[in-house]
Short mmCIF file of C-alpha atoms in Angstrom, two decimals:
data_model
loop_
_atom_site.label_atom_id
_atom_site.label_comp_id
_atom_site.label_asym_id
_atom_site.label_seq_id
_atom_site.Cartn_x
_atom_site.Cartn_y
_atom_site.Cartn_z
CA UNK A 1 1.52 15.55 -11.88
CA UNK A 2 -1.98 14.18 -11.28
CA UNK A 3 -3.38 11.96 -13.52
CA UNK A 4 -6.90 10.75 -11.68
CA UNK A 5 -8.69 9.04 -15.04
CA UNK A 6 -5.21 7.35 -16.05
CA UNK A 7 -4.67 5.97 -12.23
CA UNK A 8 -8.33 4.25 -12.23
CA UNK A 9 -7.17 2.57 -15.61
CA UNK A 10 -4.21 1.50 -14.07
CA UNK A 11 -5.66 0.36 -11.50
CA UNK A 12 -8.21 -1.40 -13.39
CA UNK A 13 -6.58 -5.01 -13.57
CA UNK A 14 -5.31 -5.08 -10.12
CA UNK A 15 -9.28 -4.21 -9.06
CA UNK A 16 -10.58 -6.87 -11.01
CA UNK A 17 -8.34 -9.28 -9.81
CA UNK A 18 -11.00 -9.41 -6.27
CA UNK A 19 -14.32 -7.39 -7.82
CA UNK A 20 -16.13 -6.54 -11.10
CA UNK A 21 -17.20 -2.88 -10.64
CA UNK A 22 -19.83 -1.45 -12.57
CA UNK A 23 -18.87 1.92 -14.82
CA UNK A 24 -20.12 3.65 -12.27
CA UNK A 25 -18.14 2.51 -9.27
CA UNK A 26 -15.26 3.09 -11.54
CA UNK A 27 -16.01 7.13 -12.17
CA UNK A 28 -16.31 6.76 -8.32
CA UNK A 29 -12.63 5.59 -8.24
CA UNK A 30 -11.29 8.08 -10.52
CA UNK A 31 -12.78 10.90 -8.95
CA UNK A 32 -10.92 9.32 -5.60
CA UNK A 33 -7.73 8.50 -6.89
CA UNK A 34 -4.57 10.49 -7.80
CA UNK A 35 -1.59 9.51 -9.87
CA UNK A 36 1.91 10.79 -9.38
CA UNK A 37 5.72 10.51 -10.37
CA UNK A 38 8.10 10.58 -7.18
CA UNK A 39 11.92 10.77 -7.07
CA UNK A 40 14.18 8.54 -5.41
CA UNK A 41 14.59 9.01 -1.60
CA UNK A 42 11.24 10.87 -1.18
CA UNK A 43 10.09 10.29 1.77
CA UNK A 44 5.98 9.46 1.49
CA UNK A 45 5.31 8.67 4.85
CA UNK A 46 7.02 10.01 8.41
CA UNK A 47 7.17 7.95 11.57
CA UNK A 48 5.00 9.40 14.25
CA UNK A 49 2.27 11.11 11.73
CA UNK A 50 -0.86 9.39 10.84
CA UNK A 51 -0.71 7.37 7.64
CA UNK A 52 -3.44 8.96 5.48
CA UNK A 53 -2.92 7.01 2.45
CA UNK A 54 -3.22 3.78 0.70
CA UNK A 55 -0.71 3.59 -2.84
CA UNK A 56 -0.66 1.01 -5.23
CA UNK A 57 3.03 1.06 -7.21
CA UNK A 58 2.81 0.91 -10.75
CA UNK A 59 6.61 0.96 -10.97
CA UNK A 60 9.22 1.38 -8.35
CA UNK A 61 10.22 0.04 -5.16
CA UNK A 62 9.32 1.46 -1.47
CA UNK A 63 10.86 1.09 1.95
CA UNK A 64 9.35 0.46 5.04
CA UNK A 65 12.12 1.15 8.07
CA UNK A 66 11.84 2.47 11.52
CA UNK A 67 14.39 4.51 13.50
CA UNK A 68 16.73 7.37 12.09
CA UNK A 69 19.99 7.61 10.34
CA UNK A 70 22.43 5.21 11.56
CA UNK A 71 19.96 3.45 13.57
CA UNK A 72 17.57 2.05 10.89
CA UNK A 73 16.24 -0.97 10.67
CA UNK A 74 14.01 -2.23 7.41
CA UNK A 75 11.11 -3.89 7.93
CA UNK A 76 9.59 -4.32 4.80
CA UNK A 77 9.53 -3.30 0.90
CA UNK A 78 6.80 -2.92 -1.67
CA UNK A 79 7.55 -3.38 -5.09
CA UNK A 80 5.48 -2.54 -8.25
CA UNK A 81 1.76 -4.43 -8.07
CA UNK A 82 1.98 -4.21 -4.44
CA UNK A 83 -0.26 -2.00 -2.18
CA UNK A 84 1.55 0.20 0.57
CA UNK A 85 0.61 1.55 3.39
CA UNK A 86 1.63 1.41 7.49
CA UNK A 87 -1.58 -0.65 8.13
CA UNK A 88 -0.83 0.16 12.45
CA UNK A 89 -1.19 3.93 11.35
CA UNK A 90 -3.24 3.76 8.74
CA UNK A 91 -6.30 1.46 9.89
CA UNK A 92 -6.54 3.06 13.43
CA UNK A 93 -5.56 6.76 12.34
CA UNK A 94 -2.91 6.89 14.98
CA UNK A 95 0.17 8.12 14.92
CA UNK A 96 2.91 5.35 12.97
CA UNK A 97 6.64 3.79 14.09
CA UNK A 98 7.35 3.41 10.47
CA UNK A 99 8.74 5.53 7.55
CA UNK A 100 7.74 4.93 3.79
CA UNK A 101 10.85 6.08 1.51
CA UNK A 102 11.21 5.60 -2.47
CA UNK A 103 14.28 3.42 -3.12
CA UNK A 104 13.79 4.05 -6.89
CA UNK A 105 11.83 6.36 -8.62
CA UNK A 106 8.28 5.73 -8.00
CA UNK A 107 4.81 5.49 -10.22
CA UNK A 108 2.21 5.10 -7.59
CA UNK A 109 -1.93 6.31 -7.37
CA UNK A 110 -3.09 7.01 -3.53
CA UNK A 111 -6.03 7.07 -2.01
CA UNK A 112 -7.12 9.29 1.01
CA UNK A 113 -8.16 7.22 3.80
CA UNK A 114 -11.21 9.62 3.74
CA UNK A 115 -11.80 8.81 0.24
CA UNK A 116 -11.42 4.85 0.86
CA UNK A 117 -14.23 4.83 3.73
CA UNK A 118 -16.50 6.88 0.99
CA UNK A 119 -15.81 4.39 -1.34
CA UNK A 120 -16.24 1.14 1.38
CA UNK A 121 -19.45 3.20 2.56
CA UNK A 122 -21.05 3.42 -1.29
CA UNK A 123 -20.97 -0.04 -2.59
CA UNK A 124 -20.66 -3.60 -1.55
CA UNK A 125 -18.59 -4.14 -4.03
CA UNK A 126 -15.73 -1.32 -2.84
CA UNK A 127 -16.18 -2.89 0.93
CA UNK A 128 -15.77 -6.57 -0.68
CA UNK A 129 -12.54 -5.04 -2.41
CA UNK A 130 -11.08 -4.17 1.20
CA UNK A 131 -11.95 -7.13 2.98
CA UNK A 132 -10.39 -9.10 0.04
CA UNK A 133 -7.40 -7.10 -0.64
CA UNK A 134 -6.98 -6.73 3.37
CA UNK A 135 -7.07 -10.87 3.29
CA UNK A 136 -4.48 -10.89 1.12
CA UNK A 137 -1.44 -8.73 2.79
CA UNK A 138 -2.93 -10.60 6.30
CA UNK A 139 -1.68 -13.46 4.58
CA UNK A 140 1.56 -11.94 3.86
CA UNK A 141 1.87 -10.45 6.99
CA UNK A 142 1.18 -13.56 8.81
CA UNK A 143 3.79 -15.54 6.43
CA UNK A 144 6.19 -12.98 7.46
CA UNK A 145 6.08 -13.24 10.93
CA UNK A 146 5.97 -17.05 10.51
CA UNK A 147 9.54 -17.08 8.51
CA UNK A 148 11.06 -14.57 10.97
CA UNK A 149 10.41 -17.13 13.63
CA UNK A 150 11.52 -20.31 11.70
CA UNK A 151 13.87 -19.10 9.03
CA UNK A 152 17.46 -17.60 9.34
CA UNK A 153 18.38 -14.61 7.95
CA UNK A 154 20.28 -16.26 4.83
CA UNK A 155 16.67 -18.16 4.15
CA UNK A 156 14.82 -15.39 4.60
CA UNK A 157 16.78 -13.96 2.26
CA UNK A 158 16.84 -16.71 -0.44
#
């Protein structure tokens, strides 16, 4: 089901966490955004197809993993709060290594990465958004790499 007024609300904290859109540049969001229910083990993103969307989880977890049945290795999960997406697919719009798979059942709103660059391209404020959010989950990214050098597993996992 898509709910695109009720996924800008929901939204709504997690935006104004980095920006203070106007009324405007939120009917600009709603028109962009869709809401939807997934089931466990859907699969929302295939290795080797472009990633054409950003999600934000409202509730529900996500797996990131690469490789195929009995060969799998995780590489990441998003829980709710978190934004998703395979950033070395998604950025670039090339093809990705990585799958995207509902552990639980999911609550999520997506954007198109057409519909992000419209949004980026119409306000400052929607490109300050990205370059915020996208300072964030560097952050992450980089912490992750740093405890995957320095940290064992069993820390890692603590």
């Amino acid at each position: 089901m898509v709910e695109n007024a009720a996924g800008a609300a929901l939204l709504r904290p997690f935006v104004e966490h980095f920006v203070a859109p106007t009324p405007a540049e939120y009917a600009q969001l709603a028109a962009a955004v869709e809401t939807h229910h997934l089931a466990k083990n859907t699969v929302l993103h295939h290795a080797g197809q472009v990633c054409q969307r950003v999600y934000f989880i409202h509730a529900g977890i996500a797996r990131h993993y690469h490789g195929g049945p009995g060969m799998e290795g995780t590489t990441w999960f998003s829980f709710a709060g978190d934004l998703m997406t395979d950033l070395t697919s998604f950025l670039p719009q090339q093809p990705s290594h990585f799958n995207i798979m509902a552990v639980t059942d999911l609550h999520v709103s997506w954007l198109a990465h057409v519909a992000l660059q419209e949004l980026y391209a119409s306000s400052a404020t929607w490109e300050r958004f990205g370059r915020l959010v996208n300072e964030v989950y560097l952050l992450a990214l980089v912490e992750r790499s740093l405890s995957l050098q320095f940290q064992s597993a069993r820390e890692r996992y603590e």
